[in-house]
PDB file of C-alpha atoms in Angstrom:
ATOM      1  CA  MET A  24       7.183  10.270  27.949  1.00 44.00           C
ATOM      2  CA  THR A  25       8.608  13.627  28.952  1.00 46.00           C
ATOM      3  CA  ASP A  26       7.572  15.723  25.963  1.00 54.00           C
ATOM      4  CA  THR A  27       4.086  15.610  24.476  1.00 55.00           C
ATOM      5  CA  ALA A  28       4.818  17.727  21.397  1.00 67.00           C
ATOM      6  CA  SER A  29       2.881  16.148  18.527  1.00 90.00           C
ATOM      7  CA  LEU A  30       4.769  14.093  15.974  1.00 98.00           C
ATOM      8  CA  ARG A  31       3.574  11.965  13.058  1.00 98.00           C
ATOM      9  CA  ALA A  32       4.961   8.783  11.577  1.00 98.00           C
ATOM     10  CA  LEU A  33       4.281   6.958   8.337  1.00 98.00           C
ATOM     11  CA  ALA A  34       5.054   3.274   7.890  1.00 99.00           C
ATOM     12  CA  LEU A  35       5.629   2.119   4.317  1.00 98.00           C
ATOM     13  CA  VAL A  36       5.088  -1.634   4.378  1.00 98.00           C
ATOM     14  CA  CYS A  37       6.963  -3.242   1.492  1.00 98.00           C
ATOM     15  CA  SER A  38       5.397  -6.696   1.610  1.00 98.00           C
ATOM     16  CA  LEU A  39       4.798  -8.447  -1.685  1.00 98.00           C
ATOM     17  CA  LYS A  40       1.346  -9.441  -0.403  1.00 97.00           C
ATOM     18  CA  PRO A  41      -1.545  -7.059  -1.129  1.00 98.00           C
ATOM     19  CA  SER A  42      -4.092  -6.316   1.583  1.00 98.00           C
ATOM     20  CA  PRO A  43      -5.812  -7.931   3.367  1.00 97.00           C
ATOM     21  CA  ALA A  44      -3.358 -10.834   3.354  1.00 97.00           C
ATOM     22  CA  PRO A  45      -1.541 -11.213   6.684  1.00 97.00           C
ATOM     23  CA  SER A  46       1.971  -9.800   6.517  1.00 98.00           C
ATOM     24  CA  SER A  47       4.904 -10.077   8.901  1.00 98.00           C
ATOM     25  CA  SER A  48       6.288  -6.785   7.566  1.00 98.00           C
ATOM     26  CA  ASP A  49       2.959  -5.132   8.355  1.00 98.00           C
ATOM     27  CA  LEU A  50       2.901  -6.634  11.849  1.00 98.00           C
ATOM     28  CA  ILE A  51       6.342  -5.404  12.871  1.00 98.00           C
ATOM     29  CA  ALA A  52       5.642  -1.965  11.351  1.00 98.00           C
ATOM     30  CA  ARG A  53       2.496  -1.689  13.482  1.00 98.00           C
ATOM     31  CA  GLN A  54       4.481  -2.762  16.526  1.00 98.00           C
ATOM     32  CA  ILE A  55       6.876   0.111  15.856  1.00 98.00           C
ATOM     33  CA  LEU A  56       3.956   2.527  15.581  1.00 98.00           C
ATOM     34  CA  GLY A  57       2.595   1.147  18.841  1.00 98.00           C
ATOM     35  CA  GLU A  58       5.890   1.879  20.585  1.00 98.00           C
ATOM     36  CA  LEU A  59       6.100   5.314  18.970  1.00 98.00           C
ATOM     37  CA  GLY A  60       2.640   6.012  20.347  1.00 98.00           C
ATOM     38  CA  LYS A  61       4.104   5.779  23.850  1.00 97.00           C
ATOM     39  CA  HIS A  62       6.199   8.817  22.961  1.00 97.00           C
ATOM     40  CA  GLY A  63       3.454  11.023  21.599  1.00 96.00           C
ATOM     41  CA  VAL A  64       3.715   9.933  17.960  1.00 98.00           C
ATOM     42  CA  THR A  65       0.628   9.145  15.896  1.00 98.00           C
ATOM     43  CA  GLY A  66       1.009   7.120  12.742  1.00 97.00           C
ATOM     44  CA  ASP A  67      -0.443   5.575   9.617  1.00 98.00           C
ATOM     45  CA  VAL A  68       0.401   2.501   7.541  1.00 98.00           C
ATOM     46  CA  VAL A  69       0.568   2.294   3.753  1.00 98.00           C
ATOM     47  CA  ARG A  70       1.033  -1.105   2.140  1.00 98.00           C
ATOM     48  CA  VAL A  71       2.831   0.037  -0.975  1.00 98.00           C
ATOM     49  CA  VAL A  72       1.885  -2.933  -3.157  1.00 98.00           C
ATOM     50  CA  ASP A  73      -1.781  -1.906  -2.847  1.00 98.00           C
ATOM     51  CA  HIS A  74      -0.967   1.157  -4.962  1.00 98.00           C
ATOM     52  CA  ASP A  75       0.199   1.614  -8.539  1.00 98.00           C
ATOM     53  CA  VAL A  76       3.676   2.962  -7.856  1.00 98.00           C
ATOM     54  CA  ARG A  77       5.339   3.331 -11.226  1.00 97.00           C
ATOM     55  CA  PRO A  78       9.055   2.681 -11.795  1.00 96.00           C
ATOM     56  CA  GLY A  79      11.234   5.773 -11.985  1.00 96.00           C
ATOM     57  CA  VAL A  80      13.212   8.273  -9.958  1.00 95.00           C
ATOM     58  CA  GLU A  81      10.913  11.284 -10.206  1.00 93.00           C
ATOM     59  CA  VAL A  82       8.362  12.396  -7.615  1.00 95.00           C
ATOM     60  CA  ASP A  83       5.618  12.039 -10.234  1.00 96.00           C
ATOM     61  CA  MET A  84       5.855   9.578 -13.120  1.00 97.00           C
ATOM     62  CA  GLY A  85       2.723  10.824 -14.824  1.00 95.00           C
ATOM     63  CA  GLU A  86      -0.839   9.647 -15.376  1.00 95.00           C
ATOM     64  CA  GLY A  87      -1.857   6.742 -13.183  1.00 96.00           C
ATOM     65  CA  ASP A  88       1.134   6.979 -10.865  1.00 97.00           C
ATOM     66  CA  GLN A  89      -0.042   6.747  -7.271  1.00 98.00           C
ATOM     67  CA  TRP A  90       3.288   7.574  -5.639  1.00 98.00           C
ATOM     68  CA  PRO A  91       2.498  11.334  -5.413  1.00 98.00           C
ATOM     69  CA  ALA A  92      -0.345  10.601  -2.959  1.00 98.00           C
ATOM     70  CA  ILE A  93       1.981   8.459  -0.843  1.00 98.00           C
ATOM     71  CA  ARG A  94       4.632  11.171  -1.064  1.00 98.00           C
ATOM     72  CA  GLU A  95       2.192  13.671   0.430  1.00 98.00           C
ATOM     73  CA  GLN A  96       1.952  11.441   3.493  1.00 98.00           C
ATOM     74  CA  VAL A  97       5.750  11.104   3.644  1.00 98.00           C
ATOM     75  CA  MET A  98       6.118  14.874   3.577  1.00 97.00           C
ATOM     76  CA  ALA A  99       3.520  15.281   6.336  1.00 97.00           C
ATOM     77  CA  ALA A 100       5.371  12.849   8.609  1.00 98.00           C
ATOM     78  CA  ASP A 101       8.261  13.498  10.968  1.00 98.00           C
ATOM     79  CA  ILE A 102       9.305   9.844  11.060  1.00 98.00           C
ATOM     80  CA  LEU A 103       9.391   7.396   8.139  1.00 98.00           C
ATOM     81  CA  VAL A 104       9.297   3.658   8.834  1.00 99.00           C
ATOM     82  CA  VAL A 105      10.341   1.361   5.988  1.00 98.00           C
ATOM     83  CA  SER A 106       9.398  -2.253   6.676  1.00 98.00           C
ATOM     84  CA  THR A 107      10.462  -5.029   4.328  1.00 98.00           C
ATOM     85  CA  PRO A 108      10.627  -8.801   4.149  1.00 97.00           C
ATOM     86  CA  THR A 109      13.823 -10.598   3.194  1.00 96.00           C
ATOM     87  CA  TRP A 110      13.783 -12.258  -0.224  1.00 93.00           C
ATOM     88  CA  VAL A 111      16.851 -14.189  -1.420  1.00 91.00           C
ATOM     89  CA  GLY A 112      18.937 -12.242   1.083  1.00 92.00           C
ATOM     90  CA  HIS A 113      17.764  -8.832  -0.135  1.00 96.00           C
ATOM     91  CA  MET A 114      15.029  -6.284   0.534  1.00 98.00           C
ATOM     92  CA  SER A 115      11.829  -6.822  -1.419  1.00 98.00           C
ATOM     93  CA  SER A 116      11.462  -5.365  -4.901  1.00 98.00           C
ATOM     94  CA  VAL A 117       8.769  -3.100  -3.425  1.00 98.00           C
ATOM     95  CA  ALA A 118      11.261  -1.651  -0.936  1.00 98.00           C
ATOM     96  CA  GLN A 119      13.769  -1.118  -3.734  1.00 98.00           C
ATOM     97  CA  ARG A 120      11.131   0.773  -5.698  1.00 98.00           C
ATOM     98  CA  VAL A 121      10.358   2.929  -2.662  1.00 98.00           C
ATOM     99  CA  LEU A 122      14.045   3.876  -2.470  1.00 98.00           C
ATOM    100  CA  GLU A 123      14.083   4.660  -6.181  1.00 97.00           C
ATOM    101  CA  ARG A 124      11.053   6.911  -5.899  1.00 98.00           C
ATOM    102  CA  LEU A 125      12.413   8.610  -2.788  1.00 98.00           C
ATOM    103  CA  ASP A 126      15.524   9.366  -4.817  1.00 96.00           C
ATOM    104  CA  GLY A 127      13.400  11.968  -6.581  1.00 95.00           C
ATOM    105  CA  GLU A 128      13.560  14.021  -3.384  1.00 95.00           C
ATOM    106  CA  LEU A 129      17.124  14.984  -4.237  1.00 92.00           C
ATOM    107  CA  SER A 130      15.620  17.335  -6.826  1.00 91.00           C
ATOM    108  CA  GLU A 131      12.992  18.742  -4.427  1.00 92.00           C
ATOM    109  CA  THR A 132      14.970  21.267  -2.423  1.00 89.00           C
ATOM    110  CA  ASP A 133      14.299  24.051   0.069  1.00 88.00           C
ATOM    111  CA  ASP A 134      15.600  27.610  -0.074  1.00 85.00           C
ATOM    112  CA  SER A 135      18.976  26.393   1.189  1.00 84.00           C
ATOM    113  CA  GLY A 136      19.295  23.855  -1.615  1.00 86.00           C
ATOM    114  CA  ARG A 137      18.783  20.853   0.655  1.00 89.00           C
ATOM    115  CA  PRO A 138      16.271  18.061   0.006  1.00 92.00           C
ATOM    116  CA  GLU A 139      12.889  18.858   1.527  1.00 93.00           C
ATOM    117  CA  VAL A 140      13.065  15.656   3.576  1.00 96.00           C
ATOM    118  CA  THR A 141      16.060  17.031   5.476  1.00 95.00           C
ATOM    119  CA  GLY A 142      15.159  16.935   9.158  1.00 95.00           C
ATOM    120  CA  LYS A 143      12.904  13.907   8.858  1.00 98.00           C
ATOM    121  CA  VAL A 144      13.891  10.742  10.695  1.00 98.00           C
ATOM    122  CA  ALA A 145      13.922   7.283   9.070  1.00 98.00           C
ATOM    123  CA  VAL A 146      13.935   3.852  10.697  1.00 98.00           C
ATOM    124  CA  VAL A 147      13.865   0.342   9.251  1.00 98.00           C
ATOM    125  CA  SER A 148      12.380  -3.046  10.134  1.00 98.00           C
ATOM    126  CA  VAL A 149      13.159  -6.354   8.437  1.00 98.00           C
ATOM    127  CA  VAL A 150      11.576  -9.785   8.838  1.00 97.00           C
ATOM    128  CA  GLY A 151      12.346 -13.077   7.158  1.00 94.00           C
ATOM    129  CA  ASN A 152      12.909 -16.784   7.522  1.00 87.00           C
ATOM    130  CA  GLU A 153      16.378 -16.449   6.015  1.00 86.00           C
ATOM    131  CA  ASP A 154      19.484 -14.420   6.769  1.00 87.00           C
ATOM    132  CA  GLY A 155      20.075 -10.977   5.310  1.00 92.00           C
ATOM    133  CA  ALA A 156      18.663  -8.434   7.759  1.00 96.00           C
ATOM    134  CA  HIS A 157      21.945  -6.646   8.487  1.00 96.00           C
ATOM    135  CA  LYS A 158      22.737  -6.156   4.810  1.00 96.00           C
ATOM    136  CA  ILE A 159      19.204  -4.954   4.094  1.00 98.00           C
ATOM    137  CA  VAL A 160      19.349  -2.453   6.954  1.00 98.00           C
ATOM    138  CA  ALA A 161      22.737  -1.208   5.722  1.00 98.00           C
ATOM    139  CA  ASP A 162      21.463  -0.771   2.158  1.00 98.00           C
ATOM    140  CA  LEU A 163      18.298   1.027   3.259  1.00 98.00           C
ATOM    141  CA  PHE A 164      20.122   3.268   5.719  1.00 98.00           C
ATOM    142  CA  GLN A 165      22.689   4.282   3.097  1.00 98.00           C
ATOM    143  CA  GLY A 166      19.977   5.146   0.586  1.00 98.00           C
ATOM    144  CA  LEU A 167      17.792   6.985   3.084  1.00 98.00           C
ATOM    145  CA  ASP A 168      20.787   8.947   4.374  1.00 97.00           C
ATOM    146  CA  ASP A 169      21.799   9.915   0.824  1.00 96.00           C
ATOM    147  CA  ILE A 170      18.269  11.159   0.176  1.00 96.00           C
ATOM    148  CA  GLY A 171      18.365  13.403   3.251  1.00 96.00           C
ATOM    149  CA  PHE A 172      16.756  11.477   6.097  1.00 98.00           C
ATOM    150  CA  THR A 173      18.417  11.320   9.512  1.00 98.00           C
ATOM    151  CA  ILE A 174      19.013   7.915  11.102  1.00 98.00           C
ATOM    152  CA  PRO A 175      18.734   7.602  14.899  1.00 98.00           C
ATOM    153  CA  ALA A 176      20.983   5.464  17.086  1.00 98.00           C
ATOM    154  CA  GLN A 177      19.839   1.837  16.978  1.00 98.00           C
ATOM    155  CA  GLY A 178      17.265   2.783  14.371  1.00 98.00           C
ATOM    156  CA  SER A 179      16.497  -0.702  13.100  1.00 98.00           C
ATOM    157  CA  THR A 180      14.711  -3.784  14.355  1.00 98.00           C
ATOM    158  CA  TYR A 181      14.518  -7.213  12.779  1.00 98.00           C
ATOM    159  CA  TRP A 182      13.664 -10.874  13.156  1.00 97.00           C
ATOM    160  CA  ASN A 183      15.166 -13.839  11.331  1.00 94.00           C
ATOM    161  CA  ASP A 184      14.148 -17.453  11.711  1.00 92.00           C
ATOM    162  CA  GLN A 185      16.833 -19.991  12.553  1.00 86.00           C
ATOM    163  CA  ALA A 186      19.059 -21.153   9.704  1.00 81.00           C
ATOM    164  CA  MET A 187      17.114 -23.195   7.152  1.00 82.00           C
ATOM    165  CA  GLY A 188      13.925 -22.498   9.086  1.00 84.00           C
ATOM    166  CA  GLY A 189      10.491 -21.862   7.679  1.00 86.00           C
ATOM    167  CA  ALA A 190       8.637 -19.908  10.343  1.00 92.00           C
ATOM    168  CA  ASP A 191       7.076 -16.480   9.756  1.00 94.00           C
ATOM    169  CA  TYR A 192       7.199 -13.647  12.271  1.00 97.00           C
ATOM    170  CA  LYS A 193       3.437 -13.209  12.120  1.00 96.00           C
ATOM    171  CA  ASP A 194       2.947 -16.850  13.167  1.00 96.00           C
ATOM    172  CA  LEU A 195       4.989 -16.673  16.380  1.00 96.00           C
ATOM    173  CA  ASP A 196       3.059 -17.220  19.596  1.00 96.00           C
ATOM    174  CA  GLU A 197       4.635 -14.084  21.059  1.00 97.00           C
ATOM    175  CA  THR A 198       7.164 -11.459  20.110  1.00 97.00           C
ATOM    176  CA  PRO A 199      10.676 -12.489  21.206  1.00 97.00           C
ATOM    177  CA  GLU A 200      11.920 -10.312  24.060  1.00 98.00           C
ATOM    178  CA  ALA A 201      15.024  -9.273  22.123  1.00 97.00           C
ATOM    179  CA  VAL A 202      12.880  -8.013  19.234  1.00 98.00           C
ATOM    180  CA  ALA A 203      10.407  -6.239  21.530  1.00 98.00           C
ATOM    181  CA  SER A 204      13.232  -4.530  23.411  1.00 98.00           C
ATOM    182  CA  THR A 205      14.983  -3.475  20.202  1.00 98.00           C
ATOM    183  CA  THR A 206      11.731  -2.116  18.765  1.00 98.00           C
ATOM    184  CA  ALA A 207      11.099  -0.121  21.928  1.00 98.00           C
ATOM    185  CA  THR A 208      14.593   1.390  21.789  1.00 98.00           C
ATOM    186  CA  LEU A 209      14.158   2.247  18.099  1.00 98.00           C
ATOM    187  CA  ALA A 210      10.923   4.091  18.872  1.00 98.00           C
ATOM    188  CA  GLU A 211      12.319   5.967  21.845  1.00 98.00           C
ATOM    189  CA  ASN A 212      15.394   7.120  19.939  1.00 98.00           C
ATOM    190  CA  ALA A 213      13.437   7.999  16.784  1.00 98.00           C
ATOM    191  CA  ALA A 214      10.900  10.094  18.690  1.00 98.00           C
ATOM    192  CA  HIS A 215      13.654  11.867  20.620  1.00 98.00           C
ATOM    193  CA  LEU A 216      15.605  12.677  17.466  1.00 98.00           C
ATOM    194  CA  ALA A 217      12.537  13.802  15.514  1.00 98.00           C
ATOM    195  CA  ARG A 218      11.488  16.070  18.354  1.00 97.00           C
ATOM    196  CA  ALA A 219      14.989  17.530  18.650  1.00 97.00           C
ATOM    197  CA  LEU A 220      15.181  18.215  14.894  1.00 97.00           C
ATOM    198  CA  LYS A 221      11.750  19.797  14.922  1.00 95.00           C
ATOM    199  CA  ALA A 222      12.768  22.116  17.755  1.00 95.00           C
ATOM    200  CA  GLN A 223      16.153  22.952  16.257  1.00 95.00           C
ATOM    201  CA  PRO A 224      16.353  22.263  12.497  1.00 93.00           C
ATOM    202  CA  TYR A 225      19.611  21.811  10.652  1.00 93.00           C
ATOM    203  CA  PRO A 226      21.246  25.183   9.890  1.00 89.00           C
ATOM    204  CA  GLY A 227      20.814  26.602   6.413  1.00 77.00           C
ATOM    205  CA  ARG A 228      23.697  27.019   4.034  1.00 69.00           C
TER     206      ARG A 228
END
């Protein structure tokens, strides 16, 4: 670690399982935060399904909506981690809802007319015992980019079981070296990019 400037990360875990149930998506998100910690980044985890996040594309969907409290943590973070399982080849419905709610940021702009999340970095992790990780990463990256987040080089990490397998990431005896290495690279690149954007923000219009 060559720069100790403080950065914060928030991991939105999009498991369908409420706490305290074990979750592979939660595990890999925490592994990302652990790697980010090596680069001076502190972080928190929110398991989205534990909160009443209402459907919609506004930052606040009214009484009872708990997204605004999560949004406050997103806005306080320099790096957003979105971690999702694979279900029927797609991101979870929770992850889709997170994207829909983040879409509200397009209406929350700074003095230059850009979304307030401009300058924040976003990374993605995907786990599943079926194929689909590349498509999920592509879909999430496209949505996050549209909303205003910046994607670092090699900004995703994932694990899939073998074809027709039934294993879960959380049940592996150890993290596969390829996954550990990819997660470490993700964290290094994300921290570098977030620090660079913090030091030299995008120019105004």
